[in-house]
mmCIF file of C-alpha atoms in Angstrom:
data_model
loop_
_atom_site.group_PDB
_atom_site.id
_atom_site.type_symbol
_atom_site.label_atom_id
_atom_site.label_comp_id
_atom_site.label_asym_id
_atom_site.label_seq_id
_atom_site.Cartn_x
_atom_site.Cartn_y
_atom_site.Cartn_z
ATOM 1 C CA MET A 1 -8.587 6.913 3.725
ATOM 2 C CA ALA A 2 -5.441 7.773 1.414
ATOM 3 C CA ALA A 3 -2.621 5.230 1.968
ATOM 4 C CA ASN A 4 0.619 6.475 3.568
ATOM 5 C CA ALA A 5 3.622 7.973 1.551
ATOM 6 C CA SER A 6 5.744 5.230 2.559
ATOM 7 C CA GLU A 7 2.802 2.626 0.893
ATOM 8 C CA LYS A 8 2.433 5.064 -2.155
ATOM 9 C CA ARG A 9 6.148 4.773 -2.610
ATOM 10 C CA GLN A 10 6.665 0.610 -1.694
ATOM 11 C CA ALA A 11 7.043 -1.014 -4.825
ATOM 12 C CA LEU A 12 5.355 -4.060 -5.478
ATOM 13 C CA ALA A 13 6.905 -7.387 -4.838
ATOM 14 C CA PRO A 14 6.929 -9.741 -8.252
ATOM 15 C CA VAL A 15 5.985 -13.406 -7.068
ATOM 16 C CA GLN A 16 6.754 -16.753 -9.229
ATOM 17 C CA GLY A 17 6.251 -14.108 -12.555
ATOM 18 C CA ARG A 18 2.494 -14.320 -12.228
ATOM 19 C CA TYR A 19 1.458 -11.784 -10.173
ATOM 20 C CA SER A 20 2.406 -8.845 -7.591
ATOM 21 C CA ALA A 21 2.063 -8.826 -3.789
ATOM 22 C CA GLY A 22 1.417 -5.127 -2.013
ATOM 23 C CA VAL A 23 0.094 -4.162 1.140
ATOM 24 C CA VAL A 24 -2.029 -1.276 2.535
ATOM 25 C CA THR A 25 -2.813 -0.376 5.515
ATOM 26 C CA SER A 26 -6.549 0.025 6.962
ATOM 27 C CA THR A 27 -8.090 2.480 9.611
ATOM 28 C CA ASP A 28 -7.316 0.400 12.618
ATOM 29 C CA GLY A 29 -3.377 -0.295 11.693
ATOM 30 C CA THR A 30 -4.447 -3.261 10.447
ATOM 31 C CA ARG A 31 -1.678 -4.559 7.272
ATOM 32 C CA LEU A 32 -3.712 -5.874 4.417
ATOM 33 C CA GLY A 33 -1.864 -7.972 1.709
ATOM 34 C CA TYR A 34 -3.311 -8.396 -2.036
ATOM 35 C CA ARG A 35 -1.946 -9.911 -5.107
ATOM 36 C CA GLN A 36 -2.301 -7.756 -8.366
ATOM 37 C CA LEU A 37 -2.033 -8.804 -11.882
ATOM 38 C CA GLY A 38 -3.525 -7.400 -15.261
ATOM 39 C CA THR A 39 -3.923 -4.295 -17.011
ATOM 40 C CA GLY A 40 -7.018 -1.643 -17.318
ATOM 41 C CA PRO A 41 -9.540 -0.569 -15.111
ATOM 42 C CA GLY A 42 -9.173 -1.828 -11.627
ATOM 43 C CA VAL A 43 -11.511 -4.554 -9.948
ATOM 44 C CA VAL A 44 -11.309 -5.859 -6.542
ATOM 45 C CA VAL A 45 -12.057 -9.519 -5.349
ATOM 46 C CA LEU A 46 -13.414 -9.951 -1.945
ATOM 47 C CA HIS A 47 -13.000 -13.937 -1.644
ATOM 48 C CA GLY A 48 -15.857 -15.799 0.472
ATOM 49 C CA THR A 49 -16.123 -18.233 3.543
ATOM 50 C CA MET A 50 -13.037 -20.667 4.009
ATOM 51 C CA GLU A 51 -11.295 -18.842 1.139
ATOM 52 C CA SER A 52 -8.547 -16.773 0.301
ATOM 53 C CA ALA A 53 -6.779 -14.582 -1.976
ATOM 54 C CA GLU A 54 -5.638 -17.659 -3.963
ATOM 55 C CA SER A 55 -8.803 -18.424 -4.264
ATOM 56 C CA HIS A 56 -9.743 -16.756 -7.083
ATOM 57 C CA MET A 57 -6.464 -16.643 -8.931
ATOM 58 C CA GLN A 58 -7.465 -18.518 -12.005
ATOM 59 C CA LEU A 59 -10.462 -15.803 -12.079
ATOM 60 C CA ALA A 60 -8.044 -13.206 -11.876
ATOM 61 C CA GLU A 61 -5.930 -14.570 -14.575
ATOM 62 C CA ALA A 62 -8.989 -14.869 -16.648
ATOM 63 C CA LEU A 63 -9.888 -11.175 -16.781
ATOM 64 C CA ALA A 64 -6.042 -9.762 -16.551
ATOM 65 C CA ASP A 65 -6.206 -9.144 -20.329
ATOM 66 C CA THR A 66 -8.773 -6.495 -19.636
ATOM 67 C CA PHE A 67 -8.782 -5.493 -15.983
ATOM 68 C CA THR A 68 -6.075 -5.102 -13.367
ATOM 69 C CA VAL A 69 -7.081 -7.151 -10.529
ATOM 70 C CA TYR A 70 -6.743 -6.902 -7.250
ATOM 71 C CA LEU A 71 -6.958 -9.758 -5.362
ATOM 72 C CA LEU A 72 -7.405 -8.839 -1.256
ATOM 73 C CA ASP A 73 -6.416 -11.549 1.674
ATOM 74 C CA ARG A 74 -9.283 -10.228 3.699
ATOM 75 C CA ARG A 75 -7.956 -9.842 7.146
ATOM 76 C CA GLY A 76 -7.235 -12.822 9.326
ATOM 77 C CA ARG A 77 -6.327 -14.506 6.107
ATOM 78 C CA GLY A 78 -3.049 -15.271 4.044
ATOM 79 C CA LEU A 79 -0.931 -12.286 3.300
ATOM 80 C CA SER A 80 -3.108 -9.662 5.558
ATOM 81 C CA GLY A 81 -2.492 -9.587 9.592
ATOM 82 C CA PRO A 82 -4.932 -10.611 12.325
ATOM 83 C CA THR A 83 -8.844 -10.173 12.596
ATOM 84 C CA GLY A 84 -8.199 -7.722 15.719
ATOM 85 C CA GLU A 85 -11.030 -6.515 17.932
ATOM 86 C CA GLY A 86 -14.049 -5.437 17.510
ATOM 87 C CA TYR A 87 -14.527 -7.493 14.307
ATOM 88 C CA GLY A 88 -17.854 -6.338 11.847
ATOM 89 C CA LEU A 89 -18.782 -4.981 8.801
ATOM 90 C CA GLU A 90 -17.478 -1.851 9.565
ATOM 91 C CA LYS A 91 -13.972 -3.291 9.473
ATOM 92 C CA GLU A 92 -14.424 -4.802 6.477
ATOM 93 C CA ILE A 93 -15.424 -1.726 4.597
ATOM 94 C CA ALA A 94 -12.735 -0.051 6.016
ATOM 95 C CA ASP A 95 -10.644 -2.231 4.604
ATOM 96 C CA VAL A 96 -12.015 -2.243 1.065
ATOM 97 C CA ALA A 97 -12.001 2.055 1.280
ATOM 98 C CA ALA A 98 -8.452 1.516 2.078
ATOM 99 C CA LEU A 99 -7.741 -0.318 -0.873
ATOM 100 C CA LEU A 100 -9.739 1.302 -3.673
ATOM 101 C CA ALA A 101 -7.869 4.515 -2.120
ATOM 102 C CA LYS A 102 -4.614 2.985 -3.074
ATOM 103 C CA THR A 103 -5.260 1.333 -6.508
ATOM 104 C CA GLY A 104 -8.171 3.611 -7.600
ATOM 105 C CA ALA A 105 -9.859 0.691 -8.531
ATOM 106 C CA ALA A 106 -13.996 1.461 -8.715
ATOM 107 C CA TYR A 107 -15.104 -1.934 -9.206
ATOM 108 C CA LEU A 108 -15.648 -4.738 -6.643
ATOM 109 C CA PHE A 109 -16.921 -8.475 -7.167
ATOM 110 C CA GLY A 110 -17.944 -10.077 -3.894
ATOM 111 C CA VAL A 111 -18.096 -13.676 -3.637
ATOM 112 C CA SER A 112 -20.092 -15.240 -0.294
ATOM 113 C CA SER A 113 -19.361 -13.419 2.727
ATOM 114 C CA GLY A 114 -17.136 -11.267 0.405
ATOM 115 C CA GLY A 115 -20.369 -10.413 -1.192
ATOM 116 C CA ILE A 116 -22.050 -9.138 2.141
ATOM 117 C CA ILE A 117 -19.286 -6.844 2.283
ATOM 118 C CA ALA A 118 -19.616 -5.346 -1.457
ATOM 119 C CA LEU A 119 -23.157 -5.212 -0.739
ATOM 120 C CA ARG A 120 -22.889 -2.315 2.310
ATOM 121 C CA ALA A 121 -19.644 -1.004 0.807
ATOM 122 C CA ALA A 122 -21.630 0.250 -2.111
ATOM 123 C CA LEU A 123 -23.868 1.759 0.578
ATOM 124 C CA ALA A 124 -20.991 3.406 2.341
ATOM 125 C CA LEU A 125 -18.324 4.096 -0.697
ATOM 126 C CA PRO A 126 -19.177 6.512 -3.503
ATOM 127 C CA VAL A 127 -15.923 5.851 -5.026
ATOM 128 C CA ILE A 128 -17.637 2.396 -5.987
ATOM 129 C CA GLN A 129 -19.202 2.041 -9.386
ATOM 130 C CA LYS A 130 -19.813 -1.352 -10.173
ATOM 131 C CA ILE A 131 -20.106 -4.229 -8.202
ATOM 132 C CA ALA A 132 -21.040 -8.342 -8.860
ATOM 133 C CA ILE A 133 -22.366 -10.227 -6.479
ATOM 134 C CA TYR A 134 -21.733 -14.109 -5.929
ATOM 135 C CA GLU A 135 -24.214 -16.155 -3.617
ATOM 136 C CA PRO A 136 -24.394 -14.076 -0.389
ATOM 137 C CA PRO A 137 -25.159 -16.018 2.230
ATOM 138 C CA LEU A 138 -28.585 -14.373 3.531
ATOM 139 C CA PHE A 139 -31.211 -16.211 5.042
ATOM 140 C CA VAL A 140 -34.138 -14.747 3.826
ATOM 141 C CA GLY A 141 -37.363 -15.685 5.151
ATOM 142 C CA GLU A 142 -36.122 -18.422 7.270
ATOM 143 C CA PRO A 143 -34.188 -18.488 10.732
ATOM 144 C CA LEU A 144 -30.302 -18.242 10.869
ATOM 145 C CA PRO A 145 -29.107 -22.354 12.042
ATOM 146 C CA ALA A 146 -28.578 -20.989 15.507
ATOM 147 C CA ALA A 147 -27.962 -23.949 17.139
ATOM 148 C CA LEU A 148 -25.430 -25.562 14.407
ATOM 149 C CA LEU A 149 -23.402 -22.218 14.552
ATOM 150 C CA SER A 150 -22.976 -22.249 18.541
ATOM 151 C CA ARG A 151 -22.049 -26.208 18.079
ATOM 152 C CA TYR A 152 -19.174 -24.793 15.589
ATOM 153 C CA GLU A 153 -18.278 -22.453 18.171
ATOM 154 C CA GLU A 154 -18.250 -24.797 21.001
ATOM 155 C CA GLU A 155 -16.488 -27.457 18.655
ATOM 156 C CA MET A 156 -13.512 -25.247 17.844
ATOM 157 C CA ALA A 157 -12.801 -23.809 21.296
ATOM 158 C CA GLU A 158 -12.152 -27.630 22.108
ATOM 159 C CA GLY A 159 -9.850 -27.728 19.344
ATOM 160 C CA LYS A 160 -12.239 -30.565 17.188
ATOM 161 C CA VAL A 161 -11.174 -28.540 13.685
ATOM 162 C CA ALA A 162 -12.630 -31.028 11.628
ATOM 163 C CA ALA A 163 -15.925 -31.571 13.876
ATOM 164 C CA ALA A 164 -16.401 -27.572 13.473
ATOM 165 C CA LEU A 165 -15.729 -27.546 10.035
ATOM 166 C CA THR A 166 -18.289 -30.372 9.265
ATOM 167 C CA THR A 167 -20.991 -28.414 11.492
ATOM 168 C CA ALA A 168 -20.334 -25.253 9.265
ATOM 169 C CA MET A 169 -20.576 -27.431 6.057
ATOM 170 C CA LEU A 170 -23.836 -28.418 7.296
ATOM 171 C CA ALA A 171 -25.368 -25.414 8.414
ATOM 172 C CA ALA A 172 -24.625 -23.744 5.262
ATOM 173 C CA GLN A 173 -25.711 -26.446 3.116
ATOM 174 C CA MET A 174 -22.335 -26.993 1.195
ATOM 175 C CA GLY A 175 -21.189 -30.114 -0.342
ATOM 176 C CA PRO A 176 -23.244 -32.517 -2.770
ATOM 177 C CA PRO A 177 -26.726 -33.805 -2.000
ATOM 178 C CA ILE A 178 -25.614 -36.904 -0.772
ATOM 179 C CA PHE A 179 -23.870 -35.382 1.819
ATOM 180 C CA ARG A 180 -26.981 -34.864 3.745
ATOM 181 C CA ARG A 181 -27.606 -38.781 3.577
ATOM 182 C CA ILE A 182 -23.817 -39.641 4.838
ATOM 183 C CA PRO A 183 -23.464 -40.084 8.848
ATOM 184 C CA ARG A 184 -21.913 -37.489 10.261
ATOM 185 C CA THR A 185 -19.172 -39.316 11.850
ATOM 186 C CA LEU A 186 -18.059 -40.326 8.408
ATOM 187 C CA LEU A 187 -18.242 -36.707 6.975
ATOM 188 C CA GLU A 188 -16.235 -35.694 10.379
ATOM 189 C CA LEU A 189 -13.565 -38.520 8.830
ATOM 190 C CA LEU A 190 -13.653 -37.644 5.511
ATOM 191 C CA THR A 191 -12.800 -33.925 6.600
ATOM 192 C CA ARG A 192 -10.069 -34.965 9.094
ATOM 193 C CA LEU A 193 -8.682 -36.791 6.207
ATOM 194 C CA ALA A 194 -8.526 -34.337 3.613
ATOM 195 C CA MET A 195 -6.996 -31.513 6.275
ATOM 196 C CA ARG A 196 -4.183 -34.024 6.812
ATOM 197 C CA SER A 197 -3.504 -34.537 3.029
ATOM 198 C CA GLU A 198 -3.649 -30.925 2.415
ATOM 199 C CA ASP A 199 -1.248 -29.997 5.428
ATOM 200 C CA LYS A 200 1.281 -32.427 3.893
ATOM 201 C CA LYS A 201 0.977 -31.166 0.291
ATOM 202 C CA ALA A 202 0.991 -27.519 1.689
ATOM 203 C CA LYS A 203 3.476 -25.086 0.031
ATOM 204 C CA PRO A 204 5.058 -22.389 1.523
ATOM 205 C CA GLY A 205 2.219 -19.780 1.006
ATOM 206 C CA ASP A 206 -0.589 -21.716 1.118
ATOM 207 C CA VAL A 207 -3.672 -21.140 3.159
ATOM 208 C CA THR A 208 -4.974 -24.473 4.033
ATOM 209 C CA MET A 209 -8.549 -25.410 5.520
ATOM 210 C CA ARG A 210 -7.157 -25.729 9.221
ATOM 211 C CA MET A 211 -5.649 -22.151 8.714
ATOM 212 C CA LEU A 212 -8.904 -20.726 7.332
ATOM 213 C CA ALA A 213 -11.026 -22.857 10.006
ATOM 214 C CA PRO A 214 -10.649 -20.024 12.817
ATOM 215 C CA THR A 215 -12.187 -17.425 10.128
ATOM 216 C CA LEU A 216 -15.558 -19.263 9.771
ATOM 217 C CA HIS A 217 -16.384 -17.428 13.105
ATOM 218 C CA ASN A 218 -15.896 -13.983 11.207
ATOM 219 C CA ASP A 219 -18.204 -15.056 8.410
ATOM 220 C CA PHE A 220 -20.745 -16.148 10.443
ATOM 221 C CA ARG A 221 -20.731 -12.929 11.977
ATOM 222 C CA LEU A 222 -21.261 -10.908 9.210
ATOM 223 C CA VAL A 223 -24.178 -13.180 8.152
ATOM 224 C CA VAL A 224 -25.689 -12.131 11.260
ATOM 225 C CA GLU A 225 -24.950 -8.450 11.449
ATOM 226 C CA MET A 226 -26.611 -8.587 8.001
ATOM 227 C CA ALA A 227 -29.699 -10.240 8.690
ATOM 228 C CA ASP A 228 -31.431 -7.085 10.235
ATOM 229 C CA LYS A 229 -29.779 -4.688 7.388
ATOM 230 C CA ILE A 230 -31.153 -6.723 4.277
ATOM 231 C CA ASP A 231 -33.974 -4.157 3.720
ATOM 232 C CA ASN A 232 -31.294 -1.082 3.385
ATOM 233 C CA VAL A 233 -29.830 -2.768 -0.178
ATOM 234 C CA LYS A 234 -33.053 -0.894 -1.517
ATOM 235 C CA GLU A 235 -31.070 2.402 -1.262
ATOM 236 C CA ILE A 236 -28.126 1.034 -3.763
ATOM 237 C CA ARG A 237 -27.693 3.064 -6.545
ATOM 238 C CA THR A 238 -24.127 1.671 -7.766
ATOM 239 C CA GLU A 239 -25.019 -0.782 -11.028
ATOM 240 C CA VAL A 240 -25.182 -4.598 -9.365
ATOM 241 C CA LEU A 241 -24.982 -7.664 -11.063
ATOM 242 C CA LEU A 242 -26.305 -11.009 -9.129
ATOM 243 C CA LEU A 243 -24.532 -13.916 -9.924
ATOM 244 C CA GLY A 244 -25.039 -17.567 -9.003
ATOM 245 C CA GLY A 245 -25.373 -21.278 -9.773
ATOM 246 C CA SER A 246 -28.154 -23.728 -10.853
ATOM 247 C CA ASN A 247 -26.727 -26.468 -8.633
ATOM 248 C CA SER A 248 -26.898 -24.354 -5.438
ATOM 249 C CA PRO A 249 -28.444 -24.587 -2.255
ATOM 250 C CA ALA A 250 -32.002 -23.054 -2.606
ATOM 251 C CA TYR A 251 -31.381 -20.478 0.250
ATOM 252 C CA LEU A 252 -29.057 -18.791 -1.899
ATOM 253 C CA LYS A 253 -31.328 -18.320 -4.534
ATOM 254 C CA ALA A 254 -33.812 -17.099 -2.468
ATOM 255 C CA ALA A 255 -31.251 -14.465 -1.493
ATOM 256 C CA LEU A 256 -30.611 -13.171 -4.772
ATOM 257 C CA ASP A 257 -34.401 -13.141 -5.571
ATOM 258 C CA ALA A 258 -34.581 -10.850 -2.763
ATOM 259 C CA LEU A 259 -31.930 -8.835 -3.458
ATOM 260 C CA ALA A 260 -33.418 -8.725 -7.041
ATOM 261 C CA ARG A 261 -36.787 -6.980 -6.042
ATOM 262 C CA ALA A 262 -34.883 -4.744 -3.606
ATOM 263 C CA ILE A 263 -31.979 -3.011 -5.904
ATOM 264 C CA PRO A 264 -33.060 -1.083 -8.542
ATOM 265 C CA GLY A 265 -31.911 -1.934 -12.231
ATOM 266 C CA VAL A 266 -29.966 -4.763 -10.718
ATOM 267 C CA GLN A 267 -29.261 -7.505 -13.560
ATOM 268 C CA ARG A 268 -28.877 -11.168 -12.965
ATOM 269 C CA THR A 269 -27.032 -14.274 -14.353
ATOM 270 C CA GLU A 270 -27.293 -17.934 -13.592
ATOM 271 C CA PHE A 271 -24.829 -20.204 -14.525
ATOM 272 C CA ALA A 272 -26.198 -23.445 -15.410
ATOM 273 C CA GLY A 273 -24.364 -26.429 -13.515
ATOM 274 C CA LEU A 274 -22.687 -24.546 -11.160
ATOM 275 C CA ASN A 275 -22.677 -24.318 -7.536
ATOM 276 C CA HIS A 276 -21.352 -21.832 -4.868
ATOM 277 C CA GLY A 277 -17.490 -22.474 -5.744
ATOM 278 C CA GLY A 278 -18.467 -21.633 -9.205
ATOM 279 C CA SER A 279 -15.818 -18.826 -9.402
ATOM 280 C CA GLY A 280 -13.274 -20.310 -7.655
ATOM 281 C CA ASN A 281 -9.965 -22.363 -8.896
ATOM 282 C CA SER A 282 -10.897 -25.204 -10.963
ATOM 283 C CA ASN A 283 -9.448 -27.798 -8.808
ATOM 284 C CA ARG A 284 -12.064 -26.636 -6.298
ATOM 285 C CA GLY A 285 -14.703 -27.381 -8.806
ATOM 286 C CA GLY A 286 -15.025 -24.016 -9.895
ATOM 287 C CA ARG A 287 -15.231 -22.720 -13.627
ATOM 288 C CA PRO A 288 -13.787 -19.513 -13.476
ATOM 289 C CA GLU A 289 -13.602 -19.071 -17.190
ATOM 290 C CA ARG A 290 -17.197 -18.829 -17.241
ATOM 291 C CA VAL A 291 -17.722 -15.972 -14.439
ATOM 292 C CA ALA A 292 -14.751 -14.328 -16.023
ATOM 293 C CA GLN A 293 -16.696 -13.977 -18.796
ATOM 294 C CA GLU A 294 -19.742 -12.312 -17.682
ATOM 295 C CA LEU A 295 -17.689 -9.914 -15.298
ATOM 296 C CA CYS A 296 -15.922 -8.680 -18.426
ATOM 297 C CA ARG A 297 -19.178 -8.057 -20.070
ATOM 298 C CA PHE A 298 -20.578 -6.374 -16.673
ATOM 299 C CA PHE A 299 -17.567 -4.269 -16.083
ATOM 300 C CA ALA A 300 -16.394 -3.216 -19.242
ATOM 301 C CA ARG A 301 -19.856 -2.427 -21.395
ATOM 302 C CA PRO A 302 -22.021 0.408 -19.627
ATOM 303 C CA GLY A 303 -25.466 -0.280 -19.569
ATOM 304 C CA SER A 304 -24.956 -4.096 -21.376
ATOM 305 C CA GLU A 305 -27.346 -6.547 -21.466
ATOM 306 C CA ILE A 306 -26.815 -9.768 -19.115
ATOM 307 C CA GLY A 307 -27.906 -13.261 -20.159
ATOM 308 C CA ALA A 308 -30.213 -14.654 -17.715
ATOM 309 C CA THR A 309 -28.667 -18.592 -18.079
ATOM 310 C CA LEU A 310 -24.913 -19.358 -19.242
#
């Protein structure tokens, strides 16, 4: 899926001196924005749920001395166009293919739902040489939280964004363990206050929780779609690194266990003390420098040994 001539001629626009912003058009005509920084082999970062390209800016900066990093705003977020009709894994894979064709990158790092996309892209796109995956939300050996997913959809349809985000957080088992002991009404109040505070502080170009809330529908769809395709990962022949945090929910660790059994020659690292947000910016509780160190080892050294715990 080669980029058209006008896109190839388009110069990247400097933004705040930290990165350049570019655009590529996917096969369905959706314009996809991305941020580029660094020099060296290309690494595309696919952010996860309730995230945008800016969520991994610190990770990209930590990689930039060794790699050219492309932070894609997945469709429906940030610099990119709307989701459009017929959304699913095929659309996301086409978006990745378009960016790879334009940039020449051959490495992917997928976080959470972005990890689901990276797994499927590794099967569909021979140009990909290596993928690293951080905790894809696969429910292996346990049912999907269907009731909570339906409740999220109902609350979003009624405009109850704080309630919907609370429901989604409970469905994905996110947040510290104490959240499970806090009354739901209090969780909704705290979420509403956090949203208001973020809205007031948001600068032009910031992607807020309120903006991201509707995109949860798409990420849930990816989880459901992948549920009957997990066995296909055994066909992956790309080099794969599985990453996760020791403080993450048990079902995410079980997903990594299942992938480690299924994918030939897979490598795996667990970061002591980190959770599902470990690769993100530090203001959201991430430790991106630790994750970047392991990504550098994996992407830069063919056949390198990967540590079991960092």
